[in-house]
Short mmCIF file of C-alpha atoms and ligand atoms in Angstrom, two decimals:
data_model
loop_
_atom_site.label_atom_id
_atom_site.label_comp_id
_atom_site.label_asym_id
_atom_site.label_seq_id
_atom_site.Cartn_x
_atom_site.Cartn_y
_atom_site.Cartn_z
CA MET A 199 1.13 -48.54 -2.14
CA HIS A 200 3.33 -46.77 0.40
CA ASP A 201 3.56 -43.66 -1.74
CA MET A 202 -0.16 -43.15 -1.46
CA PRO A 203 -0.71 -40.58 1.26
CA ASP A 204 -3.36 -41.14 3.88
CA SER A 205 -4.74 -38.41 6.13
CA ARG A 206 -1.66 -38.54 8.37
CA ASN A 207 0.83 -37.58 5.66
CA TRP A 208 -1.38 -35.76 3.20
CA PHE A 209 0.25 -32.40 3.89
CA SER A 210 3.97 -31.71 3.93
CA ILE A 211 4.94 -29.88 7.12
CA PRO A 212 6.52 -26.44 6.59
CA PRO A 213 9.64 -25.49 8.58
CA ALA A 214 8.93 -24.34 12.13
CA HIS A 215 9.32 -20.63 11.37
CA ARG A 216 6.69 -20.91 8.63
CA GLN A 217 4.08 -22.80 10.62
CA ARG A 218 0.88 -21.09 11.57
CA THR A 219 0.08 -21.36 15.25
CA PHE A 220 -3.16 -21.15 17.19
CA PRO A 221 -2.21 -19.46 20.43
CA ALA A 222 -5.16 -20.34 22.68
CA SER A 223 -5.86 -17.36 24.82
CA SER A 224 -8.64 -15.70 26.73
CA ARG A 225 -9.33 -11.97 26.64
CA HIS A 226 -10.32 -9.61 29.43
CA GLY A 227 -10.70 -6.02 28.36
CA VAL A 228 -7.44 -4.94 26.82
CA ASN A 229 -5.53 -7.91 28.25
CA ILE A 230 -5.01 -11.32 26.77
CA THR A 231 -3.95 -14.39 28.74
CA CYS A 232 -1.53 -16.65 26.88
CA GLN A 233 0.01 -19.70 28.55
CA GLY A 234 -1.06 -18.43 31.94
CA ARG A 235 0.40 -14.94 31.48
CA SER A 236 -1.62 -11.76 31.16
CA LEU A 237 -0.31 -9.51 28.38
CA ILE A 238 -1.48 -6.19 26.93
CA ASN A 239 -3.11 -7.04 23.62
CA PHE A 240 -1.82 -5.19 20.55
CA ALA A 241 -3.17 -7.81 18.15
CA THR A 242 -6.90 -7.31 18.06
CA ASN A 243 -9.15 -5.81 15.42
CA ASP A 244 -11.56 -4.86 18.21
CA TYR A 245 -10.49 -1.27 17.50
CA LEU A 246 -13.02 0.44 19.73
CA GLY A 247 -13.17 -2.18 22.50
CA LEU A 248 -16.82 -2.77 21.66
CA SER A 249 -16.63 -6.57 21.99
CA GLN A 250 -16.47 -5.98 25.75
CA HIS A 251 -18.88 -3.04 26.00
CA ALA A 252 -21.74 -3.27 28.51
CA ASP A 253 -24.37 -1.94 26.04
CA ILE A 254 -23.45 -4.61 23.53
CA ARG A 255 -23.47 -7.45 26.04
CA GLN A 256 -26.86 -6.31 27.20
CA ALA A 257 -28.32 -5.96 23.70
CA ALA A 258 -27.19 -9.49 22.85
CA ALA A 259 -28.40 -10.88 26.17
CA GLU A 260 -31.91 -9.43 25.73
CA VAL A 261 -32.46 -11.30 22.49
CA LEU A 262 -30.72 -14.43 23.75
CA GLN A 263 -33.13 -14.54 26.69
CA GLN A 264 -36.16 -14.11 24.48
CA GLN A 265 -35.41 -16.29 21.49
CA GLY A 266 -32.26 -18.28 22.13
CA LEU A 267 -29.13 -18.45 20.01
CA GLY A 268 -29.24 -20.02 16.55
CA SER A 269 -31.47 -18.66 13.79
CA GLY A 270 -32.16 -22.21 12.60
CA ALA A 271 -32.15 -21.65 8.85
CA SER A 272 -31.19 -19.36 6.00
CA ARG A 273 -33.02 -16.04 5.91
CA LEU A 274 -34.90 -17.23 2.81
CA VAL A 275 -36.34 -20.25 4.59
CA SER A 276 -37.28 -19.43 8.19
CA GLY A 277 -34.24 -17.69 9.63
CA ASP A 278 -35.23 -14.10 8.87
CA ASP A 279 -35.90 -11.66 11.70
CA PRO A 280 -37.15 -8.05 11.84
CA LEU A 281 -33.90 -7.14 13.60
CA PHE A 282 -31.95 -7.92 10.41
CA HIS A 283 -34.10 -5.54 8.36
CA GLN A 284 -33.82 -2.79 10.98
CA LEU A 285 -30.05 -3.13 11.11
CA GLU A 286 -29.82 -3.07 7.30
CA GLN A 287 -31.82 0.15 7.16
CA GLN A 288 -29.77 1.76 9.90
CA LEU A 289 -26.48 0.84 8.23
CA ALA A 290 -27.61 2.07 4.80
CA ALA A 291 -28.78 5.40 6.24
CA TRP A 292 -25.62 5.92 8.29
CA LYS A 293 -23.25 4.95 5.47
CA GLY A 294 -25.18 6.96 2.86
CA TYR A 295 -26.35 4.14 0.57
CA GLU A 296 -29.79 3.20 -0.74
CA ALA A 297 -29.68 -0.35 0.55
CA CYS A 298 -27.79 -2.91 2.61
CA LEU A 299 -27.62 -6.71 2.89
CA LEU A 300 -26.31 -8.64 5.90
CA VAL A 301 -24.02 -11.62 5.31
CA GLY A 302 -22.57 -14.20 7.71
CA SER A 303 -18.99 -12.90 7.64
CA GLY A 304 -16.61 -10.80 5.59
CA MET A 305 -15.12 -13.90 4.03
CA LEU A 306 -18.60 -15.10 3.02
CA ALA A 307 -19.50 -11.65 1.72
CA ASN A 308 -16.53 -11.47 -0.62
CA ILE A 309 -16.46 -15.06 -1.87
CA GLY A 310 -20.17 -14.64 -2.66
CA LEU A 311 -20.19 -11.09 -3.96
CA LEU A 312 -17.63 -11.34 -6.76
CA PRO A 313 -19.18 -14.49 -8.33
CA ALA A 314 -22.62 -12.81 -8.06
CA LEU A 315 -21.39 -9.72 -9.91
CA ALA A 316 -18.99 -11.19 -12.44
CA ASP A 317 -18.67 -14.27 -14.62
CA ARG A 318 -16.27 -15.69 -17.18
CA HIS A 319 -17.15 -12.93 -19.64
CA SER A 320 -16.20 -10.25 -17.11
CA SER A 321 -12.88 -8.94 -15.94
CA ILE A 322 -11.69 -8.06 -12.46
CA HIS A 323 -8.93 -5.55 -11.74
CA ALA A 324 -7.61 -6.20 -8.24
CA ASP A 325 -5.06 -4.43 -6.06
CA ARG A 326 -2.15 -6.76 -5.44
CA LEU A 327 -2.47 -6.45 -1.65
CA ASN A 328 -6.20 -7.19 -1.44
CA HIS A 329 -7.49 -9.35 1.39
CA ALA A 330 -7.52 -13.13 0.75
CA SER A 331 -11.34 -13.15 0.66
CA LEU A 332 -11.31 -10.83 -2.36
CA VAL A 333 -8.61 -12.92 -4.03
CA ASP A 334 -10.68 -16.07 -3.56
CA GLY A 335 -13.93 -14.37 -4.60
CA ALA A 336 -12.29 -13.21 -7.83
CA ARG A 337 -11.06 -16.73 -8.51
CA LEU A 338 -14.47 -18.27 -7.84
CA SER A 339 -16.15 -15.86 -10.24
CA GLY A 340 -14.28 -17.39 -13.17
CA SER A 341 -13.53 -13.89 -14.48
CA LYS A 342 -10.30 -12.86 -16.06
CA VAL A 343 -8.36 -11.44 -13.11
CA ARG A 344 -5.66 -8.81 -13.54
CA ARG A 345 -3.80 -7.57 -10.50
CA PHE A 346 -2.37 -4.05 -10.43
CA PRO A 347 0.59 -2.91 -8.32
CA HIS A 348 -0.54 -1.71 -4.90
CA ARG A 349 -2.36 1.66 -5.12
CA ASP A 350 -0.88 2.33 -8.58
CA MET A 351 -3.60 4.30 -10.40
CA THR A 352 -1.50 4.73 -13.54
CA ALA A 353 -1.02 0.97 -13.91
CA LEU A 354 -4.72 0.40 -13.27
CA GLN A 355 -5.64 2.95 -15.92
CA GLN A 356 -3.39 1.21 -18.45
CA GLN A 357 -4.97 -2.15 -17.63
CA LEU A 358 -8.45 -0.72 -18.07
CA GLN A 359 -7.53 0.86 -21.41
CA ARG A 360 -6.63 -2.57 -22.76
CA ASP A 361 -9.69 -4.27 -21.30
CA HIS A 362 -12.61 -4.83 -23.68
CA ALA A 363 -14.73 -7.04 -21.43
CA HIS A 364 -18.43 -6.20 -21.31
CA ARG A 365 -18.45 -5.98 -17.51
CA LYS A 366 -15.47 -4.67 -15.62
CA LEU A 367 -14.94 -4.66 -11.88
CA ILE A 368 -12.30 -2.80 -9.90
CA VAL A 369 -11.73 -4.37 -6.49
CA SER A 370 -9.79 -2.96 -3.56
CA ASP A 371 -9.49 -3.01 0.21
CA GLY A 372 -10.31 0.39 1.74
CA VAL A 373 -7.78 0.30 4.57
CA PHE A 374 -5.29 -2.46 3.75
CA SER A 375 -5.16 -5.08 6.47
CA MET A 376 -1.41 -5.78 6.57
CA ASP A 377 0.01 -2.33 5.69
CA GLY A 378 -2.61 -0.05 7.25
CA ASP A 379 -2.52 2.32 4.27
CA GLN A 380 -5.59 3.47 2.37
CA ALA A 381 -6.90 3.07 -1.16
CA ASP A 382 -7.09 6.14 -3.37
CA ALA A 383 -10.89 6.05 -3.27
CA ALA A 384 -11.33 9.19 -5.36
CA GLY A 385 -8.90 7.92 -8.01
CA LEU A 386 -10.61 4.52 -8.12
CA ILE A 387 -14.11 5.94 -8.57
CA SER A 388 -13.03 8.30 -11.32
CA LEU A 389 -11.43 5.40 -13.21
CA ALA A 390 -14.63 3.38 -12.66
CA GLU A 391 -16.64 6.24 -14.16
CA HIS A 392 -14.30 6.75 -17.07
CA PHE A 393 -14.13 3.08 -18.02
CA ASP A 394 -17.73 2.10 -17.18
CA ALA A 395 -16.60 -0.24 -14.43
CA LEU A 396 -18.11 -1.13 -11.07
CA LEU A 397 -15.94 -0.42 -8.01
CA ILE A 398 -15.97 -2.76 -5.01
CA ILE A 399 -14.35 -1.43 -1.84
CA ASP A 400 -13.96 -3.65 1.20
CA ASP A 401 -13.49 -1.27 4.12
CA ALA A 402 -13.44 -3.85 6.91
CA HIS A 403 -10.65 -1.98 8.71
CA GLY A 404 -11.72 1.57 7.93
CA ILE A 405 -15.34 1.68 9.14
CA GLY A 406 -15.44 2.98 12.70
CA THR A 407 -11.72 3.74 12.83
CA LEU A 408 -10.96 6.60 10.43
CA SER A 409 -11.38 10.27 11.31
CA ASP A 410 -14.78 10.05 9.61
CA PRO A 411 -16.14 7.00 11.50
CA ARG A 412 -18.23 6.03 8.46
CA GLY A 413 -14.95 5.02 6.82
CA LEU A 414 -12.91 5.68 3.72
CA THR A 415 -15.67 6.27 1.17
CA ALA A 416 -17.45 8.82 3.38
CA GLY A 417 -14.14 10.59 4.00
CA HIS A 418 -13.71 10.92 0.21
CA GLY A 419 -17.32 11.93 -0.39
CA ILE A 420 -18.06 8.94 -2.64
CA ALA A 421 -20.33 6.84 -0.38
CA GLY A 422 -23.55 5.97 -2.18
CA HIS A 423 -22.05 6.52 -5.65
CA GLU A 424 -23.99 4.47 -8.18
CA ARG A 425 -20.83 2.73 -9.41
CA LEU A 426 -19.77 1.75 -5.90
CA VAL A 427 -20.46 -1.40 -3.89
CA GLU A 428 -19.04 -1.44 -0.38
CA VAL A 429 -18.37 -4.27 2.04
CA GLY A 430 -18.06 -3.77 5.79
CA THR A 431 -17.67 -6.24 8.64
CA PHE A 432 -18.78 -6.55 12.25
CA GLY A 433 -15.68 -8.46 13.33
CA LYS A 434 -13.49 -5.38 13.61
CA ALA A 435 -14.57 -1.98 15.00
CA PHE A 436 -18.13 -3.25 15.66
CA GLY A 437 -16.77 -5.86 18.07
CA GLY A 438 -19.06 -8.64 16.83
CA TYR A 439 -19.21 -11.10 13.95
CA GLY A 440 -20.78 -10.82 10.49
CA ALA A 441 -20.68 -8.51 7.51
CA PHE A 442 -22.77 -6.25 5.29
CA ILE A 443 -22.84 -5.15 1.66
CA LEU A 444 -23.99 -1.65 0.63
CA GLY A 445 -25.09 -0.32 -2.75
CA THR A 446 -27.97 0.92 -4.83
CA GLU A 447 -31.39 -0.64 -4.23
CA PRO A 448 -31.46 -2.57 -7.55
CA LEU A 449 -28.00 -3.96 -6.97
CA ILE A 450 -28.73 -5.09 -3.42
CA ASN A 451 -32.01 -6.53 -4.59
CA GLY A 452 -30.15 -8.52 -7.23
CA LEU A 453 -27.84 -9.83 -4.53
CA ARG A 454 -30.84 -10.94 -2.44
CA GLN A 455 -31.62 -13.26 -5.38
CA ARG A 456 -28.09 -14.28 -6.25
CA LEU A 457 -25.72 -14.15 -3.28
CA ARG A 458 -25.13 -17.85 -2.75
CA THR A 459 -23.15 -17.38 0.47
CA MET A 460 -26.22 -15.67 1.97
CA ILE A 461 -28.92 -17.83 0.38
CA TYR A 462 -27.31 -21.17 1.25
CA SER A 463 -26.01 -20.25 4.69
CA THR A 464 -27.62 -20.01 8.11
CA ALA A 465 -28.61 -16.47 9.07
CA MET A 466 -26.52 -14.85 11.78
CA PRO A 467 -28.04 -15.04 15.27
CA ALA A 468 -30.64 -12.31 15.81
CA ALA A 469 -28.85 -11.54 19.09
CA MET A 470 -25.84 -10.52 17.01
CA ALA A 471 -27.96 -8.19 14.88
CA HIS A 472 -29.36 -6.56 18.02
CA ALA A 473 -25.87 -6.21 19.50
CA MET A 474 -24.66 -4.62 16.25
CA GLN A 475 -27.49 -2.07 16.46
CA ALA A 476 -26.10 -1.12 19.86
CA ALA A 477 -22.59 -0.98 18.38
CA LEU A 478 -23.80 1.34 15.63
CA ILE A 479 -25.28 3.73 18.20
CA LEU A 480 -21.93 3.86 20.01
CA ILE A 481 -19.92 4.31 16.80
CA ARG A 482 -22.24 7.08 15.60
CA GLN A 483 -21.57 9.03 18.79
CA GLY A 484 -17.96 9.33 17.61
CA ASP A 485 -16.18 9.52 21.00
CA LEU A 486 -14.55 6.10 20.77
CA THR A 487 -13.26 6.74 17.26
CA ALA A 488 -11.87 10.10 18.38
CA LYS A 489 -10.08 8.36 21.25
CA LEU A 490 -8.61 5.77 18.86
CA GLN A 491 -7.40 8.60 16.60
CA ARG A 492 -5.64 10.22 19.59
CA HIS A 493 -3.97 6.89 20.38
CA ILE A 494 -2.72 6.58 16.80
CA ARG A 495 -1.15 10.06 16.92
CA LEU A 496 0.40 9.42 20.34
CA PHE A 497 1.91 6.12 19.20
CA ARG A 498 3.42 7.59 16.05
CA GLN A 499 4.95 10.48 17.99
CA ALA A 500 6.37 8.12 20.60
CA CYS A 501 7.83 5.88 17.86
CA ASP A 502 9.57 8.66 15.96
CA GLY A 503 12.63 7.12 14.26
CA LEU A 504 11.40 3.50 14.32
CA PRO A 505 10.82 1.70 10.98
CA LEU A 506 7.04 2.04 11.03
CA LEU A 507 5.17 2.06 7.73
CA PRO A 508 3.58 5.47 7.05
CA SER A 509 0.14 4.34 8.24
CA GLN A 510 -2.36 6.80 9.72
CA THR A 511 -4.76 4.02 10.75
CA ALA A 512 -5.12 1.70 13.73
CA ILE A 513 -2.89 -0.81 11.91
CA GLN A 514 0.76 0.13 12.55
CA PRO A 515 3.15 -2.35 10.93
CA LEU A 516 6.83 -2.36 11.75
CA ILE A 517 8.83 -4.06 9.01
CA LEU A 518 11.70 -6.31 10.15
CA GLY A 519 12.37 -8.29 6.95
CA ARG A 520 13.42 -11.81 7.89
CA ASP A 521 10.91 -14.17 9.51
CA GLU A 522 13.32 -14.92 12.36
CA HIS A 523 13.76 -11.25 13.22
CA ALA A 524 10.04 -10.69 13.44
CA LEU A 525 9.57 -13.83 15.54
CA GLU A 526 12.37 -12.88 17.93
CA ALA A 527 11.08 -9.33 18.39
CA SER A 528 7.60 -10.69 19.06
CA ALA A 529 8.99 -13.13 21.66
CA ARG A 530 10.94 -10.38 23.43
CA LEU A 531 7.91 -8.10 23.55
CA ARG A 532 5.98 -10.96 25.07
CA GLU A 533 8.61 -11.20 27.82
CA ALA A 534 7.96 -7.51 28.44
CA GLY A 535 4.23 -8.23 28.88
CA LEU A 536 3.10 -7.09 25.41
CA PHE A 537 1.29 -9.24 22.85
CA VAL A 538 2.37 -8.20 19.32
CA PRO A 539 2.25 -10.88 16.63
CA ALA A 540 4.86 -11.49 13.95
CA ILE A 541 3.23 -11.66 10.51
CA ARG A 542 5.19 -13.64 7.94
CA PRO A 543 4.89 -14.80 4.33
CA PRO A 544 2.66 -16.02 2.76
CA THR A 545 0.37 -13.57 4.57
CA VAL A 546 2.71 -10.75 3.52
CA PRO A 547 5.25 -10.64 0.64
CA GLU A 548 8.62 -12.43 1.01
CA GLY A 549 11.22 -10.42 2.90
CA THR A 550 8.67 -8.18 4.61
CA ALA A 551 8.04 -10.12 7.83
CA ARG A 552 6.77 -7.63 10.35
CA LEU A 553 5.26 -6.86 13.68
CA ARG A 554 1.64 -5.95 13.13
CA ILE A 555 0.62 -3.62 15.91
CA THR A 556 -3.03 -2.72 16.21
CA LEU A 557 -4.19 0.07 18.47
CA SER A 558 -7.56 0.30 20.18
CA ALA A 559 -9.64 2.92 21.94
CA ALA A 560 -9.64 0.44 24.84
CA HIS A 561 -5.91 0.95 25.45
CA GLN A 562 -4.74 3.53 27.95
CA GLU A 563 -2.14 6.08 26.98
CA THR A 564 0.33 4.41 29.37
CA HIS A 565 -0.06 1.12 27.44
CA ILE A 566 0.86 2.87 24.22
CA LEU A 567 3.90 4.59 25.69
CA GLN A 568 4.98 1.30 27.26
CA LEU A 569 4.85 -0.37 23.84
CA ALA A 570 6.88 2.42 22.21
CA ASP A 571 9.57 2.10 24.92
CA ALA A 572 9.71 -1.66 24.59
CA LEU A 573 10.02 -1.42 20.80
CA ARG A 574 13.02 0.89 21.17
CA GLN A 575 14.69 -1.54 23.56
CA VAL A 576 14.00 -4.62 21.46
CA LEU A 577 15.19 -2.95 18.26
CA CYS A 578 18.06 -1.11 20.05
CA ILE A 579 16.98 2.25 18.55
C1 PLP B 726 -11.20 -9.27 8.22
C2 PLP B 726 -11.42 -8.99 6.79
C3 PLP B 726 -12.32 -9.76 6.06
C4 PLP B 726 -12.98 -10.98 6.63
O1 PLP B 726 -14.01 -10.65 7.48
P1 PLP B 726 -14.54 -11.73 8.51
O2 PLP B 726 -15.84 -11.19 8.96
O3 PLP B 726 -13.51 -11.81 9.58
O4 PLP B 726 -14.67 -13.01 7.76
C5 PLP B 726 -12.58 -9.40 4.76
N1 PLP B 726 -11.94 -8.35 4.19
C6 PLP B 726 -11.05 -7.62 4.86
C7 PLP B 726 -10.37 -6.47 4.17
C8 PLP B 726 -10.76 -7.92 6.17
O5 PLP B 726 -9.86 -7.22 6.82
#
């Protein structure tokens, strides 16, 4: 009897340095208040500072005033709103695709998309460092999943040569969330063409942040390709919450019929869709992205000689190896007034615990130089 776990001892507790924590905090502009202390936040995906922007607050508030918060149902029942259709058209036009479909979140997009596109007769070729939502989506699809070494086009080609499945998918992050490096979009699409595969790119971290604000696929001139399906999210550069899928009209239409995580889930608040229209206007102007790009260059110059990964994006990881080293560095930066989280396994591979620094257009240049100085002191370099 006593061996039977109840809800109090169902889970075994990992050692302290492996436990995930929920550091309750409130945010004000570029600052974050943790345990009563205001710190400069280098841990947000709000890359352009749009979550705080006056235009976006106002756009959300207008709709909130008129029609309240919740949409009350799935879009297919009574939760649809003209604002969703407008936003879909605007996103498709901006990104260079025929059609677009809104989804509740990036996680919902990916765990719905892969099972909608692939089944147990299909195969999925996935980059080893893909986001967890793509890993889970691949699993849920029931397809045969083969992972290829990170960004290794030769290995992927060899896998595809041996693959005789009727439907083949290649799945990759655009900008990788823990390393900040970028998929070889041109290499992926040419393999997709050569092997009659469909390519899915999730560019959650690239849209709005790369030198072409439309993201990785636009930068490589492959946006709108008929073998390409792209996922983007509102939780990062757009400063909101939600996600969207882009592709050809027939593909998106098929998803309208089949995407279970959209069909069986409450539509996002219309206020969010209106706010994301305002975000799109700001992103299209390009000034905020240009400012973020300047911050990235400034940071990398100021950190010359530090063990940064070779990332050119807003995600700037600094590898420290052991969990304890990353935790201690994070704690010392916090003493210096800087919020930089330690990211440990299982989120990243064993032995690659790191500081994951994210830069934002909302930072000031002095914040970035202050971080570079503090990193040198903490790491004694
Ligand atoms: C953040 C992220 C997601 C999840 O998006 P949410 O809207 O936060 O659920 C999916 N894919 C990638 C690559 C991400 O970085």
